[in-house]
Amino acid sequence: MWKIKQIFDGDYGCEELQPGQKPKVSVTLMDDAGNEKLVSVEDELLMENGLDIGSEWPLKV
């Protein structure tokens, strides 16, 4: 099972989103064995699913 260890919003301020593009965040996941994986997802996904640090990751890694 993967859990969210850290969320980085990646908003650099000077880079604008292209039309139709949604803001993304980088999410560091950690499994029970201490392995880490970095994924990039739309911020909207986290909000819609109520995901935050410590939450179980619902998607396939």
Short mmCIF file of N, CA and C in Angstrom, two decimals:
data_model
loop_
_atom_site.label_atom_id
_atom_site.label_comp_id
_atom_site.label_asym_id
_atom_site.label_seq_id
_atom_site.Cartn_x
_atom_site.Cartn_y
_atom_site.Cartn_z
N MET A 1 0.84 -1.16 0.00
CA MET A 1 0.00 0.00 0.00
C MET A 1 0.90 1.25 0.00
N TRP A 2 0.57 2.18 -0.86
CA TRP A 2 1.31 3.45 -0.94
C TRP A 2 0.55 4.53 -0.18
N LYS A 3 1.30 5.36 0.54
CA LYS A 3 0.72 6.50 1.25
C LYS A 3 1.43 7.78 0.82
N ILE A 4 0.73 8.89 0.92
CA ILE A 4 1.30 10.17 0.53
C ILE A 4 2.25 10.65 1.64
N LYS A 5 3.50 10.86 1.25
CA LYS A 5 4.51 11.33 2.19
C LYS A 5 4.66 12.85 2.11
N GLN A 6 4.61 13.39 0.88
CA GLN A 6 4.83 14.82 0.69
C GLN A 6 4.10 15.28 -0.57
N ILE A 7 3.65 16.53 -0.55
CA ILE A 7 3.00 17.15 -1.71
C ILE A 7 3.72 18.46 -1.99
N PHE A 8 4.17 18.62 -3.24
CA PHE A 8 4.84 19.85 -3.65
C PHE A 8 4.03 20.48 -4.76
N ASP A 9 3.62 21.74 -4.57
CA ASP A 9 2.71 22.35 -5.53
C ASP A 9 3.37 22.76 -6.84
N GLY A 10 4.67 22.95 -6.88
CA GLY A 10 5.37 23.21 -8.13
C GLY A 10 5.00 24.50 -8.83
N ASP A 11 4.30 25.40 -8.19
CA ASP A 11 3.93 26.66 -8.81
C ASP A 11 5.14 27.59 -8.76
N TYR A 12 5.75 27.81 -9.91
CA TYR A 12 6.96 28.62 -9.96
C TYR A 12 6.68 30.10 -10.20
N GLY A 13 5.42 30.46 -10.39
CA GLY A 13 5.06 31.86 -10.52
C GLY A 13 5.25 32.45 -11.91
N CYS A 14 6.37 32.17 -12.56
CA CYS A 14 6.63 32.78 -13.85
C CYS A 14 6.07 31.95 -15.01
N GLU A 15 5.76 30.71 -14.77
CA GLU A 15 5.24 29.85 -15.82
C GLU A 15 3.72 29.86 -15.80
N GLU A 16 3.12 30.22 -16.93
CA GLU A 16 1.67 30.24 -17.01
C GLU A 16 1.17 28.93 -17.58
N LEU A 17 -0.03 28.56 -17.17
CA LEU A 17 -0.65 27.36 -17.71
C LEU A 17 -1.15 27.63 -19.12
N GLN A 18 -1.06 26.62 -19.95
CA GLN A 18 -1.61 26.72 -21.30
C GLN A 18 -3.12 26.60 -21.22
N PRO A 19 -3.84 27.12 -22.21
CA PRO A 19 -5.30 27.01 -22.20
C PRO A 19 -5.75 25.55 -22.05
N GLY A 20 -6.65 25.31 -21.11
CA GLY A 20 -7.15 23.97 -20.86
C GLY A 20 -6.30 23.13 -19.93
N GLN A 21 -5.12 23.62 -19.61
CA GLN A 21 -4.22 22.88 -18.73
C GLN A 21 -4.58 23.17 -17.28
N LYS A 22 -4.56 22.12 -16.44
CA LYS A 22 -4.89 22.27 -15.02
C LYS A 22 -3.62 22.23 -14.19
N PRO A 23 -3.61 22.92 -13.04
CA PRO A 23 -2.43 22.91 -12.18
C PRO A 23 -2.10 21.50 -11.72
N LYS A 24 -0.79 21.19 -11.70
CA LYS A 24 -0.32 19.88 -11.26
C LYS A 24 0.52 20.02 -10.01
N VAL A 25 0.59 18.93 -9.27
CA VAL A 25 1.44 18.85 -8.09
C VAL A 25 2.31 17.59 -8.19
N SER A 26 3.44 17.62 -7.51
CA SER A 26 4.29 16.44 -7.40
C SER A 26 4.00 15.80 -6.05
N VAL A 27 3.76 14.50 -6.07
CA VAL A 27 3.41 13.78 -4.85
C VAL A 27 4.46 12.69 -4.62
N THR A 28 5.06 12.70 -3.43
CA THR A 28 5.98 11.64 -3.05
C THR A 28 5.19 10.59 -2.28
N LEU A 29 5.27 9.36 -2.78
CA LEU A 29 4.57 8.24 -2.15
C LEU A 29 5.58 7.35 -1.45
N MET A 30 5.15 6.68 -0.37
CA MET A 30 6.01 5.73 0.33
C MET A 30 5.19 4.48 0.63
N ASP A 31 5.82 3.32 0.39
CA ASP A 31 5.13 2.07 0.71
C ASP A 31 5.56 1.57 2.09
N ASP A 32 5.00 0.44 2.50
CA ASP A 32 5.27 -0.12 3.84
C ASP A 32 6.74 -0.49 4.04
N ALA A 33 7.46 -0.76 2.93
CA ALA A 33 8.86 -1.16 3.02
C ALA A 33 9.80 0.05 2.99
N GLY A 34 9.24 1.26 2.86
CA GLY A 34 10.06 2.46 2.83
C GLY A 34 10.47 2.89 1.43
N ASN A 35 10.00 2.19 0.40
CA ASN A 35 10.30 2.58 -0.98
C ASN A 35 9.54 3.85 -1.31
N GLU A 36 10.16 4.73 -2.08
CA GLU A 36 9.52 5.98 -2.46
C GLU A 36 9.33 6.05 -3.97
N LYS A 37 8.30 6.77 -4.37
CA LYS A 37 8.00 6.97 -5.78
C LYS A 37 7.43 8.37 -5.93
N LEU A 38 7.82 9.07 -7.00
CA LEU A 38 7.33 10.42 -7.26
C LEU A 38 6.36 10.37 -8.43
N VAL A 39 5.17 10.95 -8.24
CA VAL A 39 4.18 11.01 -9.30
C VAL A 39 3.73 12.47 -9.46
N SER A 40 3.31 12.82 -10.67
CA SER A 40 2.79 14.15 -10.94
C SER A 40 1.32 13.99 -11.34
N VAL A 41 0.45 14.69 -10.64
CA VAL A 41 -0.99 14.59 -10.89
C VAL A 41 -1.62 15.98 -10.83
N GLU A 42 -2.81 16.09 -11.39
CA GLU A 42 -3.54 17.35 -11.29
C GLU A 42 -3.96 17.57 -9.84
N ASP A 43 -3.78 18.79 -9.38
CA ASP A 43 -4.14 19.16 -8.01
C ASP A 43 -5.61 18.84 -7.74
N GLU A 44 -6.43 18.97 -8.76
CA GLU A 44 -7.86 18.70 -8.64
C GLU A 44 -8.13 17.27 -8.16
N LEU A 45 -7.30 16.32 -8.59
CA LEU A 45 -7.46 14.92 -8.18
C LEU A 45 -7.35 14.79 -6.66
N LEU A 46 -6.38 15.48 -6.07
CA LEU A 46 -6.21 15.42 -4.61
C LEU A 46 -7.42 16.01 -3.90
N MET A 47 -7.87 17.16 -4.38
CA MET A 47 -9.00 17.83 -3.73
C MET A 47 -10.29 17.02 -3.86
N GLU A 48 -10.56 16.50 -5.05
CA GLU A 48 -11.79 15.73 -5.27
C GLU A 48 -11.86 14.47 -4.41
N ASN A 49 -10.69 13.90 -4.10
CA ASN A 49 -10.64 12.66 -3.35
C ASN A 49 -10.27 12.86 -1.88
N GLY A 50 -10.15 14.12 -1.45
CA GLY A 50 -9.82 14.42 -0.06
C GLY A 50 -8.47 13.86 0.36
N LEU A 51 -7.50 13.86 -0.56
CA LEU A 51 -6.19 13.30 -0.28
C LEU A 51 -5.24 14.35 0.29
N ASP A 52 -4.46 13.93 1.28
CA ASP A 52 -3.49 14.80 1.91
C ASP A 52 -2.34 13.93 2.41
N ILE A 53 -1.35 14.54 3.02
CA ILE A 53 -0.22 13.78 3.56
C ILE A 53 -0.76 12.74 4.53
N GLY A 54 -0.29 11.50 4.37
CA GLY A 54 -0.73 10.39 5.21
C GLY A 54 -1.86 9.58 4.61
N SER A 55 -2.50 10.12 3.56
CA SER A 55 -3.60 9.39 2.92
C SER A 55 -3.09 8.22 2.11
N GLU A 56 -3.92 7.18 2.02
CA GLU A 56 -3.61 6.04 1.16
C GLU A 56 -3.80 6.46 -0.29
N TRP A 57 -2.85 6.11 -1.16
CA TRP A 57 -2.91 6.49 -2.57
C TRP A 57 -3.89 5.57 -3.29
N PRO A 58 -4.94 6.15 -3.93
CA PRO A 58 -6.00 5.32 -4.53
C PRO A 58 -5.71 4.83 -5.94
N LEU A 59 -4.68 5.36 -6.58
CA LEU A 59 -4.41 5.00 -7.98
C LEU A 59 -3.28 3.98 -8.09
N LYS A 60 -3.26 3.29 -9.22
CA LYS A 60 -2.16 2.35 -9.49
C LYS A 60 -0.87 3.13 -9.67
N VAL A 61 0.20 2.65 -9.06
CA VAL A 61 1.50 3.33 -9.15
C VAL A 61 2.34 2.66 -10.21
#
